PDB file of C-alpha atoms in Angstrom:
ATOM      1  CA  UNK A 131      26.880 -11.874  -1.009  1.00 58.00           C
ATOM      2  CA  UNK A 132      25.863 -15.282  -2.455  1.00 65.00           C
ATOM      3  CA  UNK A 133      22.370 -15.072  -1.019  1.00 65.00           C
ATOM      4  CA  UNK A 134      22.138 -11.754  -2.913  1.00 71.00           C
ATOM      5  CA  UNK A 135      23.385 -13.612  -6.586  1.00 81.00           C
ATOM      6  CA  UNK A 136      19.590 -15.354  -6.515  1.00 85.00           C
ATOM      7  CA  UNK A 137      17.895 -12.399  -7.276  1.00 89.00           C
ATOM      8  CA  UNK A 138      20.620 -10.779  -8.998  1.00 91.00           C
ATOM      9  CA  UNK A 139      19.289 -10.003 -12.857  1.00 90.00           C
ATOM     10  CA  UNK A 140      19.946  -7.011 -13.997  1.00 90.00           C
ATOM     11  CA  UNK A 141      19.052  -7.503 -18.152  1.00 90.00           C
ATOM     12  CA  UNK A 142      16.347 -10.044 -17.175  1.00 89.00           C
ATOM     13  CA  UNK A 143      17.398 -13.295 -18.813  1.00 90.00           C
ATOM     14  CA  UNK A 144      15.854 -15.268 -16.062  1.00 91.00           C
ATOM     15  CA  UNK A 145      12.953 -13.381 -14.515  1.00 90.00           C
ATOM     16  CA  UNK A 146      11.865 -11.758 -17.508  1.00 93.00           C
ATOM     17  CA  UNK A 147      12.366  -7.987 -16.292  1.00 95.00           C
ATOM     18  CA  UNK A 148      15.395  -6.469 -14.680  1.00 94.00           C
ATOM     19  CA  UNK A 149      15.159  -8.216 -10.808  1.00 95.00           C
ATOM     20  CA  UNK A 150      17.463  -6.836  -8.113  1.00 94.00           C
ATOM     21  CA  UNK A 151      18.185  -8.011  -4.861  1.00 94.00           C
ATOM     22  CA  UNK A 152      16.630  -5.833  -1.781  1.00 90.00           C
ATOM     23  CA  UNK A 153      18.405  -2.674  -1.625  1.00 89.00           C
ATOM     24  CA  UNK A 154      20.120  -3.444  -4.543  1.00 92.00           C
ATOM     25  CA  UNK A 155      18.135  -1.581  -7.049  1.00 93.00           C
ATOM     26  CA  UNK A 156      19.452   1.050  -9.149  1.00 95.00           C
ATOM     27  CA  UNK A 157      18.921   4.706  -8.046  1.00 95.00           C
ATOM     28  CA  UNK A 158      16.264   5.228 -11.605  1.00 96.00           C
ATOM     29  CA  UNK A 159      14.127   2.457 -10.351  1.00 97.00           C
ATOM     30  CA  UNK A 160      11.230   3.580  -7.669  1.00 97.00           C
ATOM     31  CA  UNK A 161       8.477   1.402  -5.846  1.00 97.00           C
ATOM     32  CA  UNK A 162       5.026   3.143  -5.666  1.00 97.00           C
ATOM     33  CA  UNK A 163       5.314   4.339  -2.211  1.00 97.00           C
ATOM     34  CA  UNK A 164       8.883   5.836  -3.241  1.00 97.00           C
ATOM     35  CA  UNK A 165       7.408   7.516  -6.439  1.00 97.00           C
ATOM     36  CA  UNK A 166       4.692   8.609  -3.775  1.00 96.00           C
ATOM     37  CA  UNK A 167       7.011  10.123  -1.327  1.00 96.00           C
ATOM     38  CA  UNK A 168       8.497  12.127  -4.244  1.00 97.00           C
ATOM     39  CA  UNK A 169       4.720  13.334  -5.246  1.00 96.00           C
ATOM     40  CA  UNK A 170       4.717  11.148  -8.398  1.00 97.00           C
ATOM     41  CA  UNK A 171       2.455   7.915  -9.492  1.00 97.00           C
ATOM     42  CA  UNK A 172       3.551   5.423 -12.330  1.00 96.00           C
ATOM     43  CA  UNK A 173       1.096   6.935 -14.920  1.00 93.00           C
ATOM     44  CA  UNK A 174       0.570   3.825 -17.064  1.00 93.00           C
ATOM     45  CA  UNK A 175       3.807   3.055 -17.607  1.00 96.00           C
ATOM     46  CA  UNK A 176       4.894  -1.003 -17.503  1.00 96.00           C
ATOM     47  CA  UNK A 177       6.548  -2.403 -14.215  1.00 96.00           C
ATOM     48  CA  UNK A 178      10.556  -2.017 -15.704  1.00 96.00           C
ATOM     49  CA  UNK A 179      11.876  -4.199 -13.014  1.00 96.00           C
ATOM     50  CA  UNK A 180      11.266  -5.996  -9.829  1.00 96.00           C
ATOM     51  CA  UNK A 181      13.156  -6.603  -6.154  1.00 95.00           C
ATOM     52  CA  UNK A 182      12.761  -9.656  -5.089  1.00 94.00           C
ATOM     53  CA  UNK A 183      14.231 -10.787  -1.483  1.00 92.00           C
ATOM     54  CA  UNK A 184      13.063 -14.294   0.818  1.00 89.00           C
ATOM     55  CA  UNK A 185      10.985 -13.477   3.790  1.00 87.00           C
ATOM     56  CA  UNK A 186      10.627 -14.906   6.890  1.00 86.00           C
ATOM     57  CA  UNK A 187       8.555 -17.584   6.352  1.00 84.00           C
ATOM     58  CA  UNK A 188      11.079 -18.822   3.326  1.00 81.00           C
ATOM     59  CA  UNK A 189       8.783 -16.971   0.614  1.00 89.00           C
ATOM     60  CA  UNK A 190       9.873 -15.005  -1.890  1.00 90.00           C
ATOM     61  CA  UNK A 191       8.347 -11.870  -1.772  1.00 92.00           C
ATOM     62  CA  UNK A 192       8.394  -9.253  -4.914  1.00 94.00           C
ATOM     63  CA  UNK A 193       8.236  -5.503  -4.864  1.00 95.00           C
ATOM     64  CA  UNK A 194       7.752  -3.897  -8.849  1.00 97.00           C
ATOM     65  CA  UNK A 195       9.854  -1.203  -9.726  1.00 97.00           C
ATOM     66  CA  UNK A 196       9.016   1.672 -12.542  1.00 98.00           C
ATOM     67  CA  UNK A 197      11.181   4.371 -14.008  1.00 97.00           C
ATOM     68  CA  UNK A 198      11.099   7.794 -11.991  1.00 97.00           C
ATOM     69  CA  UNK A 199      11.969   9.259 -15.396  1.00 96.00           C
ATOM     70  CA  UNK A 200       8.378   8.139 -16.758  1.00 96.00           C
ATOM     71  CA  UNK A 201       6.475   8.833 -13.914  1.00 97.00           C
ATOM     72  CA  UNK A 202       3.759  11.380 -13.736  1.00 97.00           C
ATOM     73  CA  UNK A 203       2.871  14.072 -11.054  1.00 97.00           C
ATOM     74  CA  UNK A 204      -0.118  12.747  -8.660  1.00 95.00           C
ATOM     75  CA  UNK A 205      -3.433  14.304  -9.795  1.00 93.00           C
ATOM     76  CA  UNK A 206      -4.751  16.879  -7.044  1.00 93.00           C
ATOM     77  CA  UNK A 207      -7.430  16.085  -4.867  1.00 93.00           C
ATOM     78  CA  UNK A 208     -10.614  18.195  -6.460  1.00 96.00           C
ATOM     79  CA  UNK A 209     -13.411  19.717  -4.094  1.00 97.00           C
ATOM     80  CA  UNK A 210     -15.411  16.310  -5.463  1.00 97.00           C
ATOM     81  CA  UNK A 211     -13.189  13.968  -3.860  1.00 96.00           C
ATOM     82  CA  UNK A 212     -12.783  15.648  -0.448  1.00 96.00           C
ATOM     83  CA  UNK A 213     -16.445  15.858  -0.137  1.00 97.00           C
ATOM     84  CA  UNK A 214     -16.317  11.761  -1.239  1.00 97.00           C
ATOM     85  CA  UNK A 215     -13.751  10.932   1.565  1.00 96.00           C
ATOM     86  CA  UNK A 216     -15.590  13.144   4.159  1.00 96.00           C
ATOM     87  CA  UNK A 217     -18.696  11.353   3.624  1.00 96.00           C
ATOM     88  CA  UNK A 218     -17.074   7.864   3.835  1.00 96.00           C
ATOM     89  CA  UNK A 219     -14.922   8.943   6.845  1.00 95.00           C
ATOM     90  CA  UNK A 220     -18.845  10.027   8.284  1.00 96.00           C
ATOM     91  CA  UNK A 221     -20.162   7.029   7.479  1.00 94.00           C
ATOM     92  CA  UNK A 222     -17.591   5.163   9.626  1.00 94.00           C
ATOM     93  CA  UNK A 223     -18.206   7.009  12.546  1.00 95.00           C
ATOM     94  CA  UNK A 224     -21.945   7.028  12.426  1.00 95.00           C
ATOM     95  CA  UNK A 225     -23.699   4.290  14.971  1.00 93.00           C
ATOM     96  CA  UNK A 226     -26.352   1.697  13.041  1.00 91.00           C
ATOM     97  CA  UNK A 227     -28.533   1.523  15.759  1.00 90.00           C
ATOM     98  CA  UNK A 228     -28.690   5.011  16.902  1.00 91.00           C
ATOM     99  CA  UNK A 229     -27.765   7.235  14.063  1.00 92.00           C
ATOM    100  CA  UNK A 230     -25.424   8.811  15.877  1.00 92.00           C
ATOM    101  CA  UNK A 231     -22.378  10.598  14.685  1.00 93.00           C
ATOM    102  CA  UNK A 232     -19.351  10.231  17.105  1.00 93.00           C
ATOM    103  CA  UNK A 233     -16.038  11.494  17.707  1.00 93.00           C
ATOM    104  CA  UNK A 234     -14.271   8.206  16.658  1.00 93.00           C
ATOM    105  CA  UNK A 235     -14.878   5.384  14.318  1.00 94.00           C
ATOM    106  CA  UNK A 236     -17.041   2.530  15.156  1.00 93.00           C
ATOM    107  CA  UNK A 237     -15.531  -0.881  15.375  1.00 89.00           C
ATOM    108  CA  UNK A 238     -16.414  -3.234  12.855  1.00 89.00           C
ATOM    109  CA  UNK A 239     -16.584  -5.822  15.106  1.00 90.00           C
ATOM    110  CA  UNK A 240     -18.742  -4.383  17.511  1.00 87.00           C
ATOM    111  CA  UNK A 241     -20.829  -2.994  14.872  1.00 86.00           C
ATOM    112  CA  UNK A 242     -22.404  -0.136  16.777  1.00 91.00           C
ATOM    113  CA  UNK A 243     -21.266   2.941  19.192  1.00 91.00           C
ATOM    114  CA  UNK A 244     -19.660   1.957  22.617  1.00 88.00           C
ATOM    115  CA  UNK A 245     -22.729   2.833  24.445  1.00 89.00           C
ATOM    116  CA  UNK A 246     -25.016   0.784  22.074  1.00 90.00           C
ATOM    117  CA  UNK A 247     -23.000  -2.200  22.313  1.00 86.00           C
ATOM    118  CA  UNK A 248     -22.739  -1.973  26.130  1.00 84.00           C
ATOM    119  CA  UNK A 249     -26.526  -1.433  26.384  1.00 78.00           C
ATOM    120  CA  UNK A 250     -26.881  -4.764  23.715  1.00 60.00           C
ATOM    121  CA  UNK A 251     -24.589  -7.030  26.016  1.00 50.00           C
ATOM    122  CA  UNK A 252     -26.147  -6.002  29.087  1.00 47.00           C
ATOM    123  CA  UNK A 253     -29.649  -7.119  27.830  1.00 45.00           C
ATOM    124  CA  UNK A 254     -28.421 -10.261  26.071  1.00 44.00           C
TER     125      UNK A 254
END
């Protein structure tokens, strides 16, 4: 438990804002994907505390907490912006060199369609 006294701050006299321990935080305190999972964003509001714990590779690492009480619903995703992620989900599967739109997104790295990018190391 002496590890855990560290990060221990509850009125935030020495981080600044209320900092718990990992798991430690109190049960009004959410992270973003938490307020997520409950259908809720932060809507503006301040981070109201923090959880701070040491990682692996003996950095501190820091997740912000808000209030679920001030949080707002998530907006709803409008025609507009299903037709936006369509297209960008398109664009990913759609070959440079052949225009062609396939079944499953193009590696980045390979930067074209599996049969394109066979075809341009078998010439090269």
């Amino acid at each position: 438990m002496a590890a855990y006294a560290k990060y221990f701050d509850p009125d935030g006299a020495r981080y600044g804002i209320p900092t718990f321990p990992f798991r430690m935080a109190p049960e009004e305190y959410a992270t973003r994907r938490q307020l997520r999972a409950l259908g809720l964003r932060p809507g503006g509001q301040p981070v109201a505390g923090q959880v701070l714990w040491r990682s692996r590779r003996r950095k501190t690492e820091a997740a912000y907490l808000f209030l679920i009480a001030d949080a707002k619903p998530v907006r709803p995703m409008t025609p507009a912006k299903w037709a936006s992620v369509h297209g960008a989900l398109r664009a990913r599967r759609t070959c440079r060199l052949c225009h062609t739109e396939r079944e499953y997104e193009i590696s980045r790295r390979l930067g074209a369609c599996t049969p394109c990018a066979d075809g341009f190391t078998a010439a090269a």
